[in-house]
CSV table of C-alpha atoms in Angstrom, one decimal:
chain,number,residue,atom,x,y,z
A,1,MET,CA,99.3,113.0,100.8
A,2,ALA,CA,101.9,110.5,102.2
A,3,THR,CA,103.6,107.6,100.5
A,4,LEU,CA,104.9,104.2,101.5
A,5,ALA,CA,108.4,105.6,101.0
A,6,GLU,CA,107.7,108.3,103.6
A,7,ALA,CA,106.2,105.8,106.0
A,8,ARG,CA,109.3,103.7,105.7
A,9,ARG,CA,111.6,106.7,106.3
A,10,ILE,CA,109.6,107.7,109.4
A,11,ALA,CA,109.6,104.2,110.8
A,12,LEU,CA,113.3,103.6,110.2
A,13,ALA,CA,114.2,107.0,111.8
A,14,LEU,CA,113.0,105.8,115.1
A,15,PRO,CA,115.5,104.2,117.5
A,16,ALA,CA,116.1,100.4,117.5
A,17,THR,CA,113.8,100.0,114.5
A,18,SER,CA,114.4,97.1,112.1
A,19,GLU,CA,112.7,96.3,108.8
A,20,LYS,CA,111.6,92.9,107.7
A,21,VAL,CA,109.8,91.6,104.6
A,22,SER,CA,107.0,89.3,105.6
A,23,TRP,CA,104.4,87.8,103.2
A,24,GLY,CA,105.9,90.2,100.6
A,25,SER,CA,105.2,93.3,102.6
A,26,LEU,CA,107.4,95.7,104.7
A,27,HIS,CA,107.2,95.4,108.5
A,28,TRP,CA,108.8,97.7,111.0
A,29,ARG,CA,109.7,96.5,114.4
A,30,VAL,CA,111.2,97.9,117.6
A,31,ARG,CA,113.2,95.3,119.5
A,32,ASP,CA,111.3,92.6,117.6
A,33,LYS,CA,107.8,94.0,118.3
A,34,GLY,CA,105.9,95.1,115.2
A,35,PHE,CA,104.5,98.6,115.2
A,36,ALA,CA,103.7,99.4,111.6
A,37,TRP,CA,103.5,97.5,108.3
A,38,GLU,CA,102.6,97.8,104.7
A,39,ARG,CA,99.1,96.3,104.3
A,40,PRO,CA,97.8,95.8,100.7
A,41,LEU,CA,94.3,94.6,100.6
A,42,ASN,CA,93.7,90.9,99.6
A,43,ARG,CA,90.7,89.3,97.9
A,44,THR,CA,89.0,88.7,101.2
A,45,ASP,CA,89.5,92.3,102.3
A,46,LEU,CA,88.2,93.5,99.0
A,47,ALA,CA,85.1,91.3,99.2
A,48,ALA,CA,84.4,92.5,102.7
A,49,LEU,CA,84.8,96.2,101.9
A,50,GLY,CA,82.9,96.1,98.6
A,51,ASP,CA,82.6,99.4,96.9
A,52,ASP,CA,84.2,101.1,99.9
A,53,ALA,CA,87.5,99.4,99.3
A,54,PRO,CA,90.2,102.0,98.9
A,55,THR,CA,92.8,102.0,96.2
A,56,GLY,CA,96.4,103.0,96.7
A,57,GLU,CA,99.0,102.4,99.3
A,58,ILE,CA,97.9,101.4,102.8
A,59,VAL,CA,99.8,100.9,106.0
A,60,ALA,CA,98.7,99.4,109.3
A,61,VAL,CA,99.8,100.9,112.6
A,62,ARG,CA,99.4,99.5,116.1
A,63,VAL,CA,97.3,101.5,118.5
A,64,ALA,CA,97.0,101.3,122.3
A,65,ASP,CA,93.7,99.5,122.3
A,66,LEU,CA,90.5,98.9,120.3
A,67,GLY,CA,88.9,102.0,121.7
A,68,GLU,CA,91.6,104.2,120.1
A,69,ARG,CA,91.2,102.3,116.8
A,70,ASP,CA,87.5,102.9,116.8
A,71,ALA,CA,87.9,106.6,117.8
A,72,LEU,CA,90.3,107.1,114.9
A,73,ILE,CA,87.9,105.5,112.4
A,74,ALA,CA,84.9,107.4,113.7
A,75,ALA,CA,86.8,110.8,113.6
A,76,GLU,CA,88.4,110.4,110.1
A,77,PRO,CA,86.7,107.5,108.2
A,78,GLU,CA,88.2,108.9,104.9
A,79,VAL,CA,91.7,108.2,106.4
A,80,PHE,CA,91.3,105.2,108.8
A,81,PHE,CA,89.5,101.9,108.4
A,82,THR,CA,89.7,98.3,109.3
A,83,VAL,CA,89.0,94.9,107.8
A,84,PRO,CA,87.5,91.7,109.4
A,85,HIS,CA,91.0,90.1,109.5
A,86,LEU,CA,91.9,92.8,112.2
A,87,ASP,CA,88.8,92.2,114.3
A,88,GLY,CA,89.9,92.2,118.0
A,89,PHE,CA,93.4,93.4,117.1
A,90,PRO,CA,94.7,96.9,118.2
A,91,ALA,CA,95.7,98.2,114.8
A,92,VAL,CA,94.2,100.6,112.3
A,93,LEU,CA,94.6,100.8,108.5
A,94,VAL,CA,95.7,104.1,107.0
A,95,ARG,CA,95.0,105.3,103.4
A,96,LEU,CA,98.3,107.0,102.7
A,97,ALA,CA,96.8,109.2,99.9
A,98,ALA,CA,94.4,110.7,102.5
A,99,VAL,CA,96.9,111.5,105.3
A,100,ASP,CA,99.6,114.1,105.4
A,101,VAL,CA,103.1,113.4,106.4
A,102,THR,CA,102.8,115.2,109.8
A,103,GLU,CA,99.8,113.1,110.9
A,104,LEU,CA,101.5,109.9,109.6
A,105,THR,CA,104.6,110.8,111.6
A,106,GLU,CA,102.5,111.1,114.7
A,107,LEU,CA,100.7,107.8,114.0
A,108,ILE,CA,103.9,105.8,113.4
A,109,THR,CA,105.7,107.4,116.4
A,110,ASP,CA,102.8,106.7,118.7
A,111,ALA,CA,102.7,103.1,117.5
A,112,TRP,CA,106.5,102.9,118.1
A,113,LEU,CA,106.0,104.4,121.6
A,114,ASP,CA,103.3,101.8,122.3
A,115,ARG,CA,105.6,98.9,121.4
A,116,ALA,CA,109.0,100.1,122.5
A,117,PRO,CA,110.5,98.8,125.8
A,118,LYS,CA,110.1,101.2,128.7
A,119,THR,CA,113.8,102.3,128.9
A,120,LEU,CA,114.0,102.9,125.2
A,121,ARG,CA,110.8,104.8,125.2
A,122,GLU,CA,111.9,106.9,128.2
A,123,THR,CA,115.2,107.7,126.6
A,124,PHE,CA,113.5,108.7,123.3
A,125,LEU,CA,111.0,111.0,125.1
A,126,ARG,CA,113.7,112.6,127.2
A,127,GLY,CA,115.6,113.3,124.0
A,128,ARG,CA,112.6,115.2,122.7
A,129,GLY,CA,112.1,117.0,126.0
A,130,GLU,CA,108.9,115.2,126.8
A,131,PRO,CA,108.0,113.3,130.0
A,132,ASP,CA,107.1,109.6,129.7
A,133,ALA,CA,103.3,109.5,129.5
A,134,SER,CA,103.3,106.4,131.7
A,135,GLU,CA,104.8,108.4,134.6
A,136,GLY,CA,102.2,109.5,137.0
């Protein structure tokens, strides 16, 4: 089980990440591009989800595309979900109580990698001993 405090720690440990409060929620950005944020459910979300609405802390993370979002939801619907407000947007909602810290770290890091500028991403990956996935 992960917490919002752990999501914050993971995000802020990534290079060039800043934190901003927007609409009363924490948002993490790399060079001014958002990659993850706290996402409490509002009345509209709760109405749309009905009895399936989760309780507890939720974060949203950017994903590469809608196909990745849909694949995550299909593979682990107890962890991942979406709301109508995010229709057509490449992000997935994560029930923190249903995800472990290792998986959350991977999700947030992947979101950061997706949004980070190329040179920053390459430097980060080299530092971890990994090739840049965009290199052919």
